C-alpha positions as YAML, in Angstrom:
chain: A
units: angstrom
residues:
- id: 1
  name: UNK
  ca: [0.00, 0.00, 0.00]
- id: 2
  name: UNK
  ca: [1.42, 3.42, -0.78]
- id: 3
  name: UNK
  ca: [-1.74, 5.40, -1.30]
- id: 4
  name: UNK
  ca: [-3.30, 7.80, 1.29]
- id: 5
  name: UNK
  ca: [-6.55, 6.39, -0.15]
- id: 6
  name: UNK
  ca: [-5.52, 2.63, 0.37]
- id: 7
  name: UNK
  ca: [-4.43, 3.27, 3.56]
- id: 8
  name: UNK
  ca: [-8.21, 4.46, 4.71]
- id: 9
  name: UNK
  ca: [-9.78, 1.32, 2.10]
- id: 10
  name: UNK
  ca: [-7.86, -1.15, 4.49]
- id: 11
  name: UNK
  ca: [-8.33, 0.29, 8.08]
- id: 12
  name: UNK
  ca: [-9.40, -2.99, 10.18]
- id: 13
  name: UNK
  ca: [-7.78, -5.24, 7.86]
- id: 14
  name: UNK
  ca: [-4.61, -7.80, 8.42]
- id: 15
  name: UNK
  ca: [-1.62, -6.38, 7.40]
- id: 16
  name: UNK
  ca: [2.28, -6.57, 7.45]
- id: 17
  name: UNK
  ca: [4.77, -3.90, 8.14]
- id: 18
  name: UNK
  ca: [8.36, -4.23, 6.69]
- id: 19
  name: UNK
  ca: [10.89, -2.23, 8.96]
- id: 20
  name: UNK
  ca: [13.96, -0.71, 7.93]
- id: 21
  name: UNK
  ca: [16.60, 0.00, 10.28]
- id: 22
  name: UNK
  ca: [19.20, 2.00, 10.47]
- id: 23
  name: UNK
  ca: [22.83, 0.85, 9.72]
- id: 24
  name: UNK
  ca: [24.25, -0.86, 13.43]
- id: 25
  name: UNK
  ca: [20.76, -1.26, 14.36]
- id: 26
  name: UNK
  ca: [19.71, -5.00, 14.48]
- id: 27
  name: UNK
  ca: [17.14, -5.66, 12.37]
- id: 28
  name: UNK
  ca: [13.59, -7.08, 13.34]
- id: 29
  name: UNK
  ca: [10.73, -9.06, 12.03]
- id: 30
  name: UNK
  ca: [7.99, -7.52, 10.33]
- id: 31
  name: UNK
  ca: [4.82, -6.40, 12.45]
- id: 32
  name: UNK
  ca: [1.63, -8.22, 12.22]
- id: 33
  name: UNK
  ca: [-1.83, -7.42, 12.94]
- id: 34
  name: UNK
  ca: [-4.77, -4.79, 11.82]
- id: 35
  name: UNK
  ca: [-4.61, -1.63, 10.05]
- id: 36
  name: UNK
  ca: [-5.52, 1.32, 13.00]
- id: 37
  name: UNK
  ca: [-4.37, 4.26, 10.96]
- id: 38
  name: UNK
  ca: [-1.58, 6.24, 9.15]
- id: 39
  name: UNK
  ca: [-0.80, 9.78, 9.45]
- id: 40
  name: UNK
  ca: [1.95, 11.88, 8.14]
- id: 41
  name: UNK
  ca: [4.26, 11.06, 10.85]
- id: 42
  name: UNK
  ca: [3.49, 7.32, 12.10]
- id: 43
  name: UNK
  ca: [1.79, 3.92, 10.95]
- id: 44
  name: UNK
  ca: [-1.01, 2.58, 13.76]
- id: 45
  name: UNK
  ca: [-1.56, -1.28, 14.03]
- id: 46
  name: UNK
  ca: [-3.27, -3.34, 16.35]
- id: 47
  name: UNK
  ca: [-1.38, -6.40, 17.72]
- id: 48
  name: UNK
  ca: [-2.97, -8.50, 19.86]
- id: 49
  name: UNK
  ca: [-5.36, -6.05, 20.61]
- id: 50
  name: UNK
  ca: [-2.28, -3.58, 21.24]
- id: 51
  name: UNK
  ca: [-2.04, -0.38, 19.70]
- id: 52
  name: UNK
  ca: [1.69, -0.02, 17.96]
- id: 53
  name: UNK
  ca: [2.82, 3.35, 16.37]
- id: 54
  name: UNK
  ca: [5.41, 2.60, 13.97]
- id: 55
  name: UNK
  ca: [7.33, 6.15, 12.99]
- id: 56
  name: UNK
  ca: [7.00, 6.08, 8.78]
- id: 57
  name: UNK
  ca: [10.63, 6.54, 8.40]
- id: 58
  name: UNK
  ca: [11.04, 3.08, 9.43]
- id: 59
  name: UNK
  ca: [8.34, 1.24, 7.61]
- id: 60
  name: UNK
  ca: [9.54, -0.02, 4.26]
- id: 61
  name: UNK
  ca: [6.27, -1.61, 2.91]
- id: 62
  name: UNK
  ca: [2.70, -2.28, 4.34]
- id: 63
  name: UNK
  ca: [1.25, -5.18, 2.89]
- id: 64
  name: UNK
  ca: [-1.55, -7.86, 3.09]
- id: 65
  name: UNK
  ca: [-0.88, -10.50, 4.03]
- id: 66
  name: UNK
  ca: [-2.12, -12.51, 1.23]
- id: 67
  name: UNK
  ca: [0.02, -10.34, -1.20]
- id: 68
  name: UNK
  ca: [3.00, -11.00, 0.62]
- id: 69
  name: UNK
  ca: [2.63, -14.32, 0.22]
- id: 70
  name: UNK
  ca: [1.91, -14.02, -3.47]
- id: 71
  name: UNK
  ca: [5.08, -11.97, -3.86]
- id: 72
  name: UNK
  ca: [6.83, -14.73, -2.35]
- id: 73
  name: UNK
  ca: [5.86, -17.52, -4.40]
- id: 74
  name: UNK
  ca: [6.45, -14.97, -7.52]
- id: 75
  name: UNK
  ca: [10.14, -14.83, -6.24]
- id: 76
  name: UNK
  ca: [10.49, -18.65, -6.12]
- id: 77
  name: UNK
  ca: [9.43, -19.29, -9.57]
- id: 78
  name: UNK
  ca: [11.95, -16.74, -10.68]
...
């Protein structure tokens, strides 16, 4: 998703966040759970019932989870 309009179509729905850290910073796992909310500055989701603000400059991609996997299985073939 990259659209402000996408972002709104999805609220509620299962998603994935992709993180991107900063060089020396250990890298982590991407965040699952449901679409809260995006603003200019951070990305809302809902884990485990949990509210988690993820600051946009570290959020590489929010995706569905079935397009991830799609993406994924794309990749293998190639």
């Amino acid at each position: 998703m990259t659209a402000e309009r996408e972002f709104a179509a999805f609220k509620g729905f299962d998603v994935v966040v992709e993180l991107t850290m900063p060089e020396g910073v250990r890298g982590r796992d991407p965040i699952k759970g449901k679409l809260v909310g995006r603003d200019v500055h951070e990305t809302t989701v809902s884990v485990k019932g949990r509210n988690v603000r993820i600051p946009n400059y570290f959020v590489e991609a929010v995706r569905l989870p079935t397009a991830l996997e799609e993406e994924r299985q794309k990749e293998k073939e190639e």
